[in-house]
Coordinates of C-alpha atoms and ligand atoms in Angstrom, one line a residue:
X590 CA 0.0 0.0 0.0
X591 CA 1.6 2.9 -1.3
X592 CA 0.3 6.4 1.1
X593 CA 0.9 10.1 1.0
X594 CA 0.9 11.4 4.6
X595 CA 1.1 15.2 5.2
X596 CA 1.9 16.8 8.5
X597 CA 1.5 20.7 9.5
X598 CA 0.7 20.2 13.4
X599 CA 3.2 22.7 14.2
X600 CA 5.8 24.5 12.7
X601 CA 7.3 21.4 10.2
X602 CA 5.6 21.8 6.8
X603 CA 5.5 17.8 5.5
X604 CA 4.7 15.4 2.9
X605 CA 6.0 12.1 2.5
X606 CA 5.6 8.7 0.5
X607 CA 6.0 5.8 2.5
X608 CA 5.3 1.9 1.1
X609 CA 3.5 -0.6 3.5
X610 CA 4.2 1.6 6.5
X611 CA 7.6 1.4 6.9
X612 CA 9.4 1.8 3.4
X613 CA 10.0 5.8 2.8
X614 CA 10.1 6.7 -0.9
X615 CA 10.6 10.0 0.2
X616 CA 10.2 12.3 3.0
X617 CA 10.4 16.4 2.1
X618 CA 10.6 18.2 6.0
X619 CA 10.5 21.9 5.8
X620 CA 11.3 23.4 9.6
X621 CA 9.9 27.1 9.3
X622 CA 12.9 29.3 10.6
X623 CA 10.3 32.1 10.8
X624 CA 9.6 32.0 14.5
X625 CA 13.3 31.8 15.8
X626 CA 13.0 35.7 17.0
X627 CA 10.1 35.1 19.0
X628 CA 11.6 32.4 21.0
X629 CA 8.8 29.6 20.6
X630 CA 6.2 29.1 17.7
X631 CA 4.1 31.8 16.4
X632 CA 0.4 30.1 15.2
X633 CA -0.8 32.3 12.8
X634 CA 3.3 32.7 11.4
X635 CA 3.2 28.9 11.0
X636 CA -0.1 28.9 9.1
X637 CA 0.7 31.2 6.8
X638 CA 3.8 29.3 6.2
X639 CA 2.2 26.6 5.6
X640 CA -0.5 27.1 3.1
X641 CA 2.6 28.7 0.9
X642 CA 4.4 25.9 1.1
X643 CA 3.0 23.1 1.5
X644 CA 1.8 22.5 -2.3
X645 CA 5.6 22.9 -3.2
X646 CA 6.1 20.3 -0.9
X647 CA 3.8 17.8 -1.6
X648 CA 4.7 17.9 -5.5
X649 CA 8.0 17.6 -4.3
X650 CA 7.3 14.1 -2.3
X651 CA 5.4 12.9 -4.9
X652 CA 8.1 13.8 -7.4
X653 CA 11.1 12.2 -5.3
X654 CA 9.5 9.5 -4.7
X655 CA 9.5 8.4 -8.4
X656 CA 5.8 7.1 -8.2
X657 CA 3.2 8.9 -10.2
X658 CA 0.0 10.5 -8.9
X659 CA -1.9 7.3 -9.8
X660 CA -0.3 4.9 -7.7
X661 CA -1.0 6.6 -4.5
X662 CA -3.3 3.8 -2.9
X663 CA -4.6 6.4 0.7
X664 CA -4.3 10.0 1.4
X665 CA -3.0 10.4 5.5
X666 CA -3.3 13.8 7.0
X667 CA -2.5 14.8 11.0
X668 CA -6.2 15.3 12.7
X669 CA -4.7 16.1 15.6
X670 CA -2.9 17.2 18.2
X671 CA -1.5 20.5 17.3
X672 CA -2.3 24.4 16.7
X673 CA -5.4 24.8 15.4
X674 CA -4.2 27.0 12.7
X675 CA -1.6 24.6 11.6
X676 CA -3.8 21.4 11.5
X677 CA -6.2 22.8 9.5
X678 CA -4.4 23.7 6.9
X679 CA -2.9 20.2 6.3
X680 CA -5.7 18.2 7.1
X681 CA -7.9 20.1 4.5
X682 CA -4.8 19.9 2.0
X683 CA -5.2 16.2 2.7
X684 CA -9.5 16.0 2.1
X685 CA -8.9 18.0 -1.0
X686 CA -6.0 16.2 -2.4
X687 CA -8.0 12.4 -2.1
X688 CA -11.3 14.1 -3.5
X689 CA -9.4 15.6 -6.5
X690 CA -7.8 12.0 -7.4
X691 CA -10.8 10.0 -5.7
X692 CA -8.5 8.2 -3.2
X693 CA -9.4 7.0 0.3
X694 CA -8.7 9.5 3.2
X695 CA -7.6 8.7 7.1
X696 CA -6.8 11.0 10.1
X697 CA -3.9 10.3 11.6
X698 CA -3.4 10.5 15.5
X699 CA 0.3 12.9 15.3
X700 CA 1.1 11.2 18.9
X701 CA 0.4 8.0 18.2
X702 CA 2.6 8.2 14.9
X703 CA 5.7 9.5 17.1
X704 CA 5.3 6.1 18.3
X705 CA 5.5 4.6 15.0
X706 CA 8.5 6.6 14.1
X707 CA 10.6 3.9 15.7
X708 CA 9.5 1.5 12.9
X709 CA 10.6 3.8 10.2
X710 CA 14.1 2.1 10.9
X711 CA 14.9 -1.2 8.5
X712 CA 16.4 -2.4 11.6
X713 CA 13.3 -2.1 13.7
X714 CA 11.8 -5.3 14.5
X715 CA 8.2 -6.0 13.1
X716 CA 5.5 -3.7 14.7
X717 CA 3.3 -7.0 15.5
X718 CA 6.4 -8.8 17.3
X719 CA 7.6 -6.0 19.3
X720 CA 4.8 -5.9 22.2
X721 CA 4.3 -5.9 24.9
X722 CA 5.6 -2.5 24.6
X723 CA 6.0 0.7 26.3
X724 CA 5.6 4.4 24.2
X725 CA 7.0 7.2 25.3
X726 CA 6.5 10.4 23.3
X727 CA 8.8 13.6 24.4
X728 CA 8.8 16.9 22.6
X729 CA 7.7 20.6 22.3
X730 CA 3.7 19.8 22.4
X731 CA 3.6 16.9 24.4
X732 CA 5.0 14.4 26.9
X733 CA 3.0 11.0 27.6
X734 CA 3.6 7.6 28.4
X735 CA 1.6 4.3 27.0
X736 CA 1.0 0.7 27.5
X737 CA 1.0 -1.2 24.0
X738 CA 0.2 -4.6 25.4
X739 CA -0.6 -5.2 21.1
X740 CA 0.1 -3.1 18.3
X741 CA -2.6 -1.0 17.1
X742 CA -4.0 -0.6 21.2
X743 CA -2.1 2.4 22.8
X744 CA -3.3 3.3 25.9
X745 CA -2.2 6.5 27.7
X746 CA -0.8 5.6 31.1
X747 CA 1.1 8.5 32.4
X748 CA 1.6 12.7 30.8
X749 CA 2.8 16.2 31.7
X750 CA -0.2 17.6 33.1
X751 CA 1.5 21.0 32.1
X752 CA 4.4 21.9 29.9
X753 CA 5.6 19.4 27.5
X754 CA 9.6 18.1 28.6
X755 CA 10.7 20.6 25.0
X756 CA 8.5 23.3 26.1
X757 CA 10.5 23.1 29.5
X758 CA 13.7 22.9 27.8
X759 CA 12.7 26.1 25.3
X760 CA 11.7 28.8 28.5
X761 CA 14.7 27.6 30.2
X762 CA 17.0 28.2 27.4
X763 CA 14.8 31.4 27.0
X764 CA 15.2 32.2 30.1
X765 CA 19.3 31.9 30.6
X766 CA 19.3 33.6 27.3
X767 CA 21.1 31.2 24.7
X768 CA 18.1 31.0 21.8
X769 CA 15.5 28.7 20.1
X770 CA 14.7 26.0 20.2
X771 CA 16.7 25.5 23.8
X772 CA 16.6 21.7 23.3
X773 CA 19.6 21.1 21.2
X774 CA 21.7 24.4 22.8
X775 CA 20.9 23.2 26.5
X776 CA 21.6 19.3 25.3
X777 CA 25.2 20.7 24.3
X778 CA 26.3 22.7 26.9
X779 CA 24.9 20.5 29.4
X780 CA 28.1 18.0 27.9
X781 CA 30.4 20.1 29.2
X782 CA 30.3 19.9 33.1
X783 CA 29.1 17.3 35.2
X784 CA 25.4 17.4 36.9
X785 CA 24.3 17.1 40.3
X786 CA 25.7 20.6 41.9
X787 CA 22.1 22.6 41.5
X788 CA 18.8 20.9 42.8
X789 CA 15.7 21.1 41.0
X790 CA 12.9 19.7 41.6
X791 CA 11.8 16.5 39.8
X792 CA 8.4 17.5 39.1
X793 CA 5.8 15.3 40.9
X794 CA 2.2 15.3 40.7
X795 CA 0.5 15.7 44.1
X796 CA -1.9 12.8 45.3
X797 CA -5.0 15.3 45.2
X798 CA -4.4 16.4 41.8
X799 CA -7.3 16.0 39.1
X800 CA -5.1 13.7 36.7
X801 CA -8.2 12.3 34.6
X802 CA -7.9 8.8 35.9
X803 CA -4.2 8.4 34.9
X804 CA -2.3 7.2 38.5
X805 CA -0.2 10.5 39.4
X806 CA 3.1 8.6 40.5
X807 CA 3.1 8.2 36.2
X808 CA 2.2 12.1 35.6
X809 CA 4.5 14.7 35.5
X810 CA 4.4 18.7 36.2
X811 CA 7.2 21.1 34.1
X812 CA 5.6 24.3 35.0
X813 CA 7.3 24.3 39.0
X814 CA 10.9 23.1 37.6
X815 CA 10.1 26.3 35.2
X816 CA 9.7 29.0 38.4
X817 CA 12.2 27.6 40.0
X818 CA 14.7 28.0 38.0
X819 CA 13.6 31.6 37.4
X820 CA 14.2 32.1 41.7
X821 CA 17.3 30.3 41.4
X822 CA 18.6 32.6 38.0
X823 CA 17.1 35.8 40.0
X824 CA 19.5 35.2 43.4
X825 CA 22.4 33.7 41.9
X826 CA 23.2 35.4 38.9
X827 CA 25.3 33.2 36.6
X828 CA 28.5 34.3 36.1
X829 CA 29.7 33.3 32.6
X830 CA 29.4 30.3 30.5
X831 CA 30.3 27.6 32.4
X832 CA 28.0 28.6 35.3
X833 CA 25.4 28.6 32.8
X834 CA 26.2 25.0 31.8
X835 CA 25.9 23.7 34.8
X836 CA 22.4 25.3 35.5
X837 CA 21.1 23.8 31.7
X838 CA 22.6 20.8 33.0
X839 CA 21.2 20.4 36.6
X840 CA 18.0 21.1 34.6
X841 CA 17.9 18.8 31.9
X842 CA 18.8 16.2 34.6
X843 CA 15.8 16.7 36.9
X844 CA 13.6 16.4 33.6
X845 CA 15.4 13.6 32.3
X846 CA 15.5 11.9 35.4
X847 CA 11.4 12.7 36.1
X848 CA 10.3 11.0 32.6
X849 CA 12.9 7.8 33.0
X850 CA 11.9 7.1 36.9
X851 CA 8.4 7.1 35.9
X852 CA 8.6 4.9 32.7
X853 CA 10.9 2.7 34.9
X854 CA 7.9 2.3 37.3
X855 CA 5.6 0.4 34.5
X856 CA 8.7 -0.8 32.5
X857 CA 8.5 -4.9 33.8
X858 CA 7.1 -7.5 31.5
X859 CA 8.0 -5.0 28.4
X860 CA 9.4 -6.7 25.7
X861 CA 10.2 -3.2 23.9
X862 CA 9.9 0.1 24.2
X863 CA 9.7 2.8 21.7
X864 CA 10.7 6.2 22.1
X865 CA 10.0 9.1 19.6
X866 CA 9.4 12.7 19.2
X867 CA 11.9 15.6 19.1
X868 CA 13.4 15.4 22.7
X869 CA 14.0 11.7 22.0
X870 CA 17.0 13.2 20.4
X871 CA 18.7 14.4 23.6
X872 CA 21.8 12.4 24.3
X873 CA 21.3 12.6 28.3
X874 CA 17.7 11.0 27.7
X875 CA 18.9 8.6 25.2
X876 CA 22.1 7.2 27.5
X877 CA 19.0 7.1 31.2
X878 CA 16.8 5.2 28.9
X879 CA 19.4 2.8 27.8
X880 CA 20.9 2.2 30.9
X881 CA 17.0 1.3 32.5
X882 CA 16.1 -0.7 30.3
X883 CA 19.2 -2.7 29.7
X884 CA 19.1 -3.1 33.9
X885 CA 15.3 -4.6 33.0
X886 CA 16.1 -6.7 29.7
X887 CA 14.0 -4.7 27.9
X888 CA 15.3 -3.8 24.1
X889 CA 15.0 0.1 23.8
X890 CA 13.7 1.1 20.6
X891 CA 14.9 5.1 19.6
X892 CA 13.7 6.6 16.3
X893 CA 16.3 7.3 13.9
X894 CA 17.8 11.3 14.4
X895 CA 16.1 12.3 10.8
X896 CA 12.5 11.3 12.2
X897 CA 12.7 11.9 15.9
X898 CA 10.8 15.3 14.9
X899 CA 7.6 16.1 13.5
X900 CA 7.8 14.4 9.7
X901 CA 5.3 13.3 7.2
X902 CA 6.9 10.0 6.8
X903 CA 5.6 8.5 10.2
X904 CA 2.2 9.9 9.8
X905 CA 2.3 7.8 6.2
X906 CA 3.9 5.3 8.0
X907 CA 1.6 4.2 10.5
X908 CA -1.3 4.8 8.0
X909 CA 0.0 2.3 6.0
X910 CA 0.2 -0.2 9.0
X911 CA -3.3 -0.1 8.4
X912 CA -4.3 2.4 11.5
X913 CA -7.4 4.9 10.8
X914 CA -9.9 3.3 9.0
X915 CA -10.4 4.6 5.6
X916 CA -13.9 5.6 5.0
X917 CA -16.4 8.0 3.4
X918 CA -17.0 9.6 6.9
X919 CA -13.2 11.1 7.0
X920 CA -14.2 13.4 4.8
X921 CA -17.0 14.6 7.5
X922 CA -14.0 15.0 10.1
X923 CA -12.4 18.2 11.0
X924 CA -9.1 18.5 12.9
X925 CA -9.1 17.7 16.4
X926 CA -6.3 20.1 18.1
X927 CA -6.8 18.1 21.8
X928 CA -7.3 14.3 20.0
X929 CA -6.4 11.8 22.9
X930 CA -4.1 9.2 21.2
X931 CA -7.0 6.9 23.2
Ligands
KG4_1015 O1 8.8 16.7 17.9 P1 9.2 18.1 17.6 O2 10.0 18.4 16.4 O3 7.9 19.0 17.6 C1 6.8 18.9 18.4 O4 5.9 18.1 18.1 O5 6.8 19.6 19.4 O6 9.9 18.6 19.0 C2 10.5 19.8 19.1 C3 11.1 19.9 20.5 C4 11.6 21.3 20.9 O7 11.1 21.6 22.2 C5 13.1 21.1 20.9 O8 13.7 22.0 21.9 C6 13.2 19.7 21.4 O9 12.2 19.0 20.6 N1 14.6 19.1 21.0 C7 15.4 18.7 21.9 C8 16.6 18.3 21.3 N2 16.4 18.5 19.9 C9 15.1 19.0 19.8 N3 15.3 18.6 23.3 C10 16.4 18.1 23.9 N4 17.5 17.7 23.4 C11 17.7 17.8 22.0 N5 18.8 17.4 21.5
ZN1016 ZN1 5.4 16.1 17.3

């Protein structure tokens, strides 16, 4: 099954050809450099981006690919989650594209294909064969945990009832001044000092707190880490660049170490688990996860660098492994900017 996924939940512009979910024919990513001087993404900037590109880029995908128009089998668009502004203009791409060549259409879950990114790897074992599995999906929007006990049923065990783990990592960087997005600048400097001489707190979400059923040891809060690091900048100054390292590093450590104690509380009787989204690509994250699940015989699956971020390829992808039923009734859908991967 040959599908064309596009993907404009935030600020990537997408489109991508991907063969029986895991066989990319191509994969065009645009990331919009419009919003670096406002220090986190501008909606209405990143819809307007998009509708200008985005036909470029589709053409493109289609045209890389080497396929013609004809042999697209589906049409996959991102429903949901995202900004408003930005789905929309994707997902309608995505109606009008399979009306115009009378192909079927499916909404694509955008958290749920973070998952699937892992699988976008030739190495990557068969999706069927690698449950039971956990998911854990890190990056500007969103941070959640979920139980796979079988491919195709996620269930969403454990999430930021706040700030997403990237959206912590942005202010911060924000905050101590170094630029956007703070992920990859605080992941760098953080290499070049040792953690563990400023304490932050981890981030736990208080017994009484309305978590929507989930169990709150499995939730986690940013917004607390966020303030205190703002008290901590405000009293003690830092004095220079390596002072400033080791704050970006004490703070990337209490996050990291918040999402991997919590998956390491549900991690037993795992056979996999898959990691994805853009925070995935953080080296500090990458080495805690290996290291918990190697302790717990559990084979850590991370998605290649090229699609740990948004990308069309994995919303294709998972469309292609036959999730979202293709029906008339897509058509009557519009984009779901809060869409529970369950
Ligand atoms: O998945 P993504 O491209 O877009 C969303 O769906 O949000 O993730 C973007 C986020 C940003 O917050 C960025 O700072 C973070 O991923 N990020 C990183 C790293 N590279 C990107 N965070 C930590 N370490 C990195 N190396
Ligand atoms: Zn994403």
């Amino acid at each position: 099954m040959i599908v064309l996924g596009i993907e404009t939940s935030c600020d990537e512009t997408s489109a991508a050809i991907v063969k029986d979910g895991r066989e990319i024919l191509s994969n065009v990513v645009h990331t919009q450099a419009e919003h670096k001087p406002y220090g986190g993404v501008v909606p209405e900037i990143a819809s307007r981006c998009h509708i200008m590109l985005l036909p470029g880029i589709v053409e493109q995908a289609v045209k890389e690919s080497g396929i013609s128009w004809e042999d697209i089998d589906v049409i996959a668009g991102t429903r949901g989650p995202g900004l408003a502004s930005s789905l929309l203009v994707g997902w309608s791409t995505a109606k009008g594209l399979a009306m115009r060549l009378n192909k079927p259409l499916v909404a694509i879950n955008h958290i749920e294909a973070h998952i699937h990114s892992v699988f976008l790897n030739p190495s990557a074992p068969d999706p069927h064969e690698a449950v039971p599995m956990l998911g854990l999906a890190v990056s500007g929007g969103h941070s959640n945990i979920f139980n796979i006990p079988e491919y195709g049923k996620i269930e969403t065990i454990g999430r930021t009832i706040d700030d997403a783990a990237g959206e912590a990592l942005d202010k911060a960087a924000k905050l101590l001044g170094l630029g956007y997005p703070g992920g990859p600048i605080i992941d760098k400097i953080a290499k070049t000092v040792t953690p563990g001489k400023i304490h932050f707190p981890e981030g736990r979400v208080r017994e009484e707190t309305e978590t929507g059923g989930l169990r709150n040891d499995l939730c986690m809060s940013f917004s607390g880490l966020k303030t205190s690091l703002l008290t901590y900048v405000t009293k003690n100054p830092p004095q220079g660049e390596s002072e400033i390292a080791q704050i970006a590093a004490d703070y990337q450590e209490a996050i990291v170490s918040a999402i991997v104690k919590r998956c390491e509380l549900v991690i037993r009787g795992k056979k996999y688990m898959a990691v994805g989204g853009g925070v995935s690509l953080n080296s500090r994250l990458r080495s805690a996860l290996q290291e918990m699940c190697d302790k717990h015989d559990v084979q850590l699956l991370l998605a290649l660098p090229k699609h740990c971020g948004d990308n069309a390829a994995m919303i294709a992808g998972l469309a292609g492994m036959g999730r979202g039923i293709p029906s008339p009734e897509s058509f009557d859908l519009d984009i779901a900017p809060f869409w529970p991967v369950d």
